[in-house]
Amino acid sequence: MHVAVSPGGTRDGRFLPNGIRWVVERLFAWLSRYRRLNIVYDRAADLFAGHIWIAMASIISRRLVAQTQAEQSV
């Protein structure tokens, strides 16, 4: 077995993951906060897809509001 430190990071020392895997895992983490998605999976696929759309719209709108407020305060 070979263990190595993953190269990556920024100038300010924060860890910056490489690749698409991080993006997908982060998306699943955000979606897991929506309880409705955890209980509605056994119903119709179009209903589940609708709940995904609602969750993503909620996530994106909250991030945009937070970003706008941060830019206004600077």
GROMACS .gro file of N, CA and C in nm:
model
  222
    1MET      N    1   0.085  -0.117   0.000
    1MET     CA    2   0.000   0.000   0.000
    1MET      C    3   0.090   0.123   0.000
    2HIS      N    4   0.054   0.220  -0.081
    2HIS     CA    5   0.129   0.345  -0.090
    2HIS      C    6   0.040   0.460  -0.046
    3VAL      N    7   0.085   0.537   0.050
    3VAL     CA    8   0.009   0.652   0.099
    3VAL      C    9   0.084   0.777   0.061
    4ALA      N   10   0.011   0.873   0.004
    4ALA     CA   11   0.073   0.999  -0.038
    4ALA      C   12  -0.021   1.113  -0.009
    5VAL      N   13   0.035   1.230   0.011
    5VAL     CA   14  -0.043   1.351   0.032
    5VAL      C   15  -0.088   1.401  -0.104
    6SER      N   16  -0.216   1.430  -0.113
    6SER     CA   17  -0.271   1.481  -0.238
    6SER      C   18  -0.222   1.623  -0.263
    7PRO      N   19  -0.165   1.649  -0.380
    7PRO     CA   20  -0.125   1.787  -0.408
    7PRO      C   21  -0.249   1.873  -0.429
    8GLY      N   22  -0.245   1.987  -0.378
    8GLY     CA   23  -0.360   2.077  -0.393
    8GLY      C   24  -0.360   2.176  -0.280
    9GLY      N   25  -0.420   2.284  -0.304
    9GLY     CA   26  -0.428   2.387  -0.204
    9GLY      C   27  -0.416   2.522  -0.269
   10THR      N   28  -0.434   2.623  -0.192
   10THR     CA   29  -0.425   2.759  -0.243
   10THR      C   30  -0.312   2.831  -0.172
   11ARG      N   31  -0.287   2.950  -0.214
   11ARG     CA   32  -0.179   3.028  -0.153
   11ARG      C   33  -0.205   3.059  -0.006
   12ASP      N   34  -0.333   3.071   0.029
   12ASP     CA   35  -0.365   3.102   0.169
   12ASP      C   36  -0.374   2.977   0.257
   13GLY      N   37  -0.337   2.860   0.203
   13GLY     CA   38  -0.329   2.739   0.284
   13GLY      C   39  -0.455   2.656   0.291
   14ARG      N   40  -0.562   2.699   0.226
   14ARG     CA   41  -0.685   2.620   0.229
   14ARG      C   42  -0.672   2.502   0.134
   15PHE      N   43  -0.734   2.392   0.170
   15PHE     CA   44  -0.733   2.273   0.085
   15PHE      C   45  -0.827   2.293  -0.031
   16LEU      N   46  -0.782   2.262  -0.151
   16LEU     CA   47  -0.864   2.273  -0.270
   16LEU      C   48  -0.866   2.138  -0.340
   17PRO      N   49  -0.977   2.063  -0.332
   17PRO     CA   50  -0.982   1.930  -0.392
   17PRO      C   51  -0.972   1.936  -0.544
   18ASN      N   52  -0.918   1.830  -0.601
   18ASN     CA   53  -0.905   1.822  -0.746
   18ASN      C   54  -1.015   1.735  -0.805
   19GLY      N   55  -1.057   1.766  -0.925
   19GLY     CA   56  -1.147   1.679  -1.000
   19GLY      C   57  -1.293   1.704  -0.976
   20ILE      N   58  -1.372   1.633  -1.051
   20ILE     CA   59  -1.517   1.646  -1.049
   20ILE      C   60  -1.579   1.574  -0.929
   21ARG      N   61  -1.509   1.478  -0.872
   21ARG     CA   62  -1.564   1.401  -0.761
   21ARG      C   63  -1.606   1.492  -0.646
   22TRP      N   64  -1.526   1.592  -0.616
   22TRP     CA   65  -1.558   1.683  -0.507
   22TRP      C   66  -1.688   1.757  -0.534
   23VAL      N   67  -1.708   1.798  -0.658
   23VAL     CA   68  -1.828   1.872  -0.695
   23VAL      C   69  -1.952   1.785  -0.675
   24VAL      N   70  -1.945   1.661  -0.717
   24VAL     CA   71  -2.059   1.571  -0.704
   24VAL      C   72  -2.085   1.540  -0.557
   25GLU      N   73  -1.982   1.514  -0.479
   25GLU     CA   74  -2.001   1.486  -0.337
   25GLU      C   75  -2.060   1.606  -0.265
   26ARG      N   76  -2.019   1.727  -0.301
   26ARG     CA   77  -2.072   1.848  -0.238
   26ARG      C   78  -2.219   1.864  -0.272
   27LEU      N   79  -2.255   1.837  -0.398
   27LEU     CA   80  -2.395   1.844  -0.439
   27LEU      C   81  -2.480   1.747  -0.359
   28PHE      N   82  -2.433   1.624  -0.343
   28PHE     CA   83  -2.508   1.526  -0.264
   28PHE      C   84  -2.521   1.570  -0.119
   29ALA      N   85  -2.419   1.633  -0.065
   29ALA     CA   86  -2.425   1.683   0.073
   29ALA      C   87  -2.532   1.792   0.085
   30TRP      N   88  -2.536   1.881  -0.011
   30TRP     CA   89  -2.638   1.987  -0.008
   30TRP      C   90  -2.777   1.928  -0.020
   31LEU      N   91  -2.794   1.832  -0.110
   31LEU     CA   92  -2.926   1.772  -0.130
   31LEU      C   93  -2.969   1.687  -0.011
   32SER      N   94  -2.876   1.631   0.063
   32SER     CA   95  -2.912   1.546   0.176
   32SER      C   96  -2.975   1.626   0.290
   33ARG      N   97  -2.961   1.758   0.288
   33ARG     CA   98  -3.024   1.840   0.390
   33ARG      C   99  -3.174   1.855   0.369
   34TYR      N  100  -3.224   1.814   0.253
   34TYR     CA  101  -3.367   1.825   0.225
   34TYR      C  102  -3.435   1.693   0.259
   35ARG      N  103  -3.507   1.694   0.369
   35ARG     CA  104  -3.569   1.573   0.422
   35ARG      C  105  -3.665   1.509   0.324
   36ARG      N  106  -3.733   1.591   0.247
   36ARG     CA  107  -3.832   1.540   0.152
   36ARG      C  108  -3.766   1.447   0.048
   37LEU      N  109  -3.644   1.477   0.010
   37LEU     CA  110  -3.576   1.393  -0.089
   37LEU      C  111  -3.539   1.257  -0.032
   38ASN      N  112  -3.525   1.248   0.099
   38ASN     CA  113  -3.488   1.120   0.160
   38ASN      C  114  -3.607   1.027   0.178
   39ILE      N  115  -3.730   1.079   0.169
   39ILE     CA  116  -3.846   0.993   0.191
   39ILE      C  117  -3.930   0.973   0.066
   40VAL      N  118  -3.904   1.045  -0.040
   40VAL     CA  119  -3.992   1.041  -0.156
   40VAL      C  120  -3.932   0.957  -0.271
   41TYR      N  121  -3.818   0.894  -0.247
   41TYR     CA  122  -3.749   0.822  -0.354
   41TYR      C  123  -3.828   0.703  -0.408
   42ASP      N  124  -3.918   0.647  -0.329
   42ASP     CA  125  -3.989   0.527  -0.373
   42ASP      C  126  -4.114   0.559  -0.453
   43ARG      N  127  -4.142   0.683  -0.477
   43ARG     CA  128  -4.260   0.721  -0.555
   43ARG      C  129  -4.223   0.742  -0.700
   44ALA      N  130  -4.307   0.810  -0.774
   44ALA     CA  131  -4.286   0.829  -0.917
   44ALA      C  132  -4.157   0.908  -0.944
   45ALA      N  133  -4.090   0.874  -1.052
   45ALA     CA  134  -3.963   0.938  -1.087
   45ALA      C  135  -3.981   1.086  -1.116
   46ASP      N  136  -4.092   1.124  -1.179
   46ASP     CA  137  -4.113   1.265  -1.210
   46ASP      C  138  -4.136   1.348  -1.083
   47LEU      N  139  -4.198   1.289  -0.983
   47LEU     CA  140  -4.216   1.357  -0.855
   47LEU      C  141  -4.081   1.379  -0.787
   48PHE      N  142  -3.998   1.276  -0.789
   48PHE     CA  143  -3.865   1.288  -0.730
   48PHE      C  144  -3.782   1.394  -0.803
   49ALA      N  145  -3.789   1.396  -0.936
   49ALA     CA  146  -3.716   1.497  -1.015
   49ALA      C  147  -3.766   1.637  -0.982
   50GLY      N  148  -3.896   1.651  -0.961
   50GLY     CA  149  -3.951   1.781  -0.922
   50GLY      C  150  -3.896   1.830  -0.789
   51HIS      N  151  -3.885   1.739  -0.694
   51HIS     CA  152  -3.828   1.775  -0.564
   51HIS      C  153  -3.681   1.813  -0.576
   52ILE      N  154  -3.608   1.746  -0.665
   52ILE     CA  155  -3.467   1.782  -0.690
   52ILE      C  156  -3.460   1.924  -0.744
   53TRP      N  157  -3.547   1.957  -0.840
   53TRP     CA  158  -3.548   2.093  -0.898
   53TRP      C  159  -3.577   2.198  -0.790
   54ILE      N  160  -3.674   2.170  -0.704
   54ILE     CA  161  -3.708   2.265  -0.598
   54ILE      C  162  -3.591   2.284  -0.502
   55ALA      N  163  -3.527   2.175  -0.464
   55ALA     CA  164  -3.412   2.182  -0.373
   55ALA      C  165  -3.299   2.262  -0.437
   56MET      N  166  -3.269   2.236  -0.563
   56MET     CA  167  -3.160   2.308  -0.630
   56MET      C  168  -3.193   2.456  -0.645
   57ALA      N  169  -3.317   2.490  -0.675
   57ALA     CA  170  -3.356   2.631  -0.684
   57ALA      C  171  -3.339   2.699  -0.549
   58SER      N  172  -3.374   2.630  -0.443
   58SER     CA  173  -3.357   2.685  -0.309
   58SER      C  174  -3.209   2.705  -0.276
   59ILE      N  175  -3.126   2.607  -0.307
   59ILE     CA  176  -2.982   2.617  -0.279
   59ILE      C  177  -2.921   2.733  -0.357
   60ILE      N  178  -2.951   2.739  -0.486
   60ILE     CA  179  -2.892   2.844  -0.571
   60ILE      C  180  -2.939   2.982  -0.527
   61SER      N  181  -3.068   2.996  -0.496
   61SER     CA  182  -3.118   3.128  -0.455
   61SER      C  183  -3.054   3.173  -0.323
   62ARG      N  184  -3.038   3.081  -0.228
   62ARG     CA  185  -2.974   3.119  -0.102
   62ARG      C  186  -2.829   3.160  -0.122
   63ARG      N  187  -2.758   3.089  -0.209
   63ARG     CA  188  -2.618   3.124  -0.236
   63ARG      C  189  -2.607   3.259  -0.307
   64LEU      N  190  -2.700   3.287  -0.399
   64LEU     CA  191  -2.697   3.416  -0.469
   64LEU      C  192  -2.728   3.532  -0.374
   65VAL      N  193  -2.824   3.512  -0.285
   65VAL     CA  194  -2.856   3.616  -0.188
   65VAL      C  195  -2.737   3.642  -0.096
   66ALA      N  196  -2.673   3.535  -0.048
   66ALA     CA  197  -2.558   3.551   0.040
   66ALA      C  198  -2.444   3.622  -0.032
   67GLN      N  199  -2.422   3.587  -0.158
   67GLN     CA  200  -2.315   3.651  -0.235
   67GLN      C  201  -2.346   3.799  -0.260
   68THR      N  202  -2.470   3.830  -0.291
   68THR     CA  203  -2.510   3.970  -0.314
   68THR      C  204  -2.494   4.052  -0.187
   69GLN      N  205  -2.534   3.996  -0.074
   69GLN     CA  206  -2.522   4.068   0.052
   69GLN      C  207  -2.374   4.089   0.088
   70ALA      N  208  -2.291   3.993   0.059
   70ALA     CA  209  -2.148   4.006   0.088
   70ALA      C  210  -2.086   4.114   0.000
   71GLU      N  211  -2.126   4.121  -0.125
   71GLU     CA  212  -2.073   4.223  -0.215
   71GLU      C  213  -2.120   4.364  -0.175
   72GLN      N  214  -2.242   4.374  -0.125
   72GLN     CA  215  -2.294   4.504  -0.085
   72GLN      C  216  -2.229   4.554   0.043
   73SER      N  217  -2.185   4.464   0.129
   73SER     CA  218  -2.126   4.506   0.255
   73SER      C  219  -1.980   4.549   0.240
   74VAL      N  220  -1.921   4.516   0.126
   74VAL     CA  221  -1.779   4.552   0.105
   74VAL      C  222  -1.766   4.691   0.054
   0.00000   0.00000   0.00000
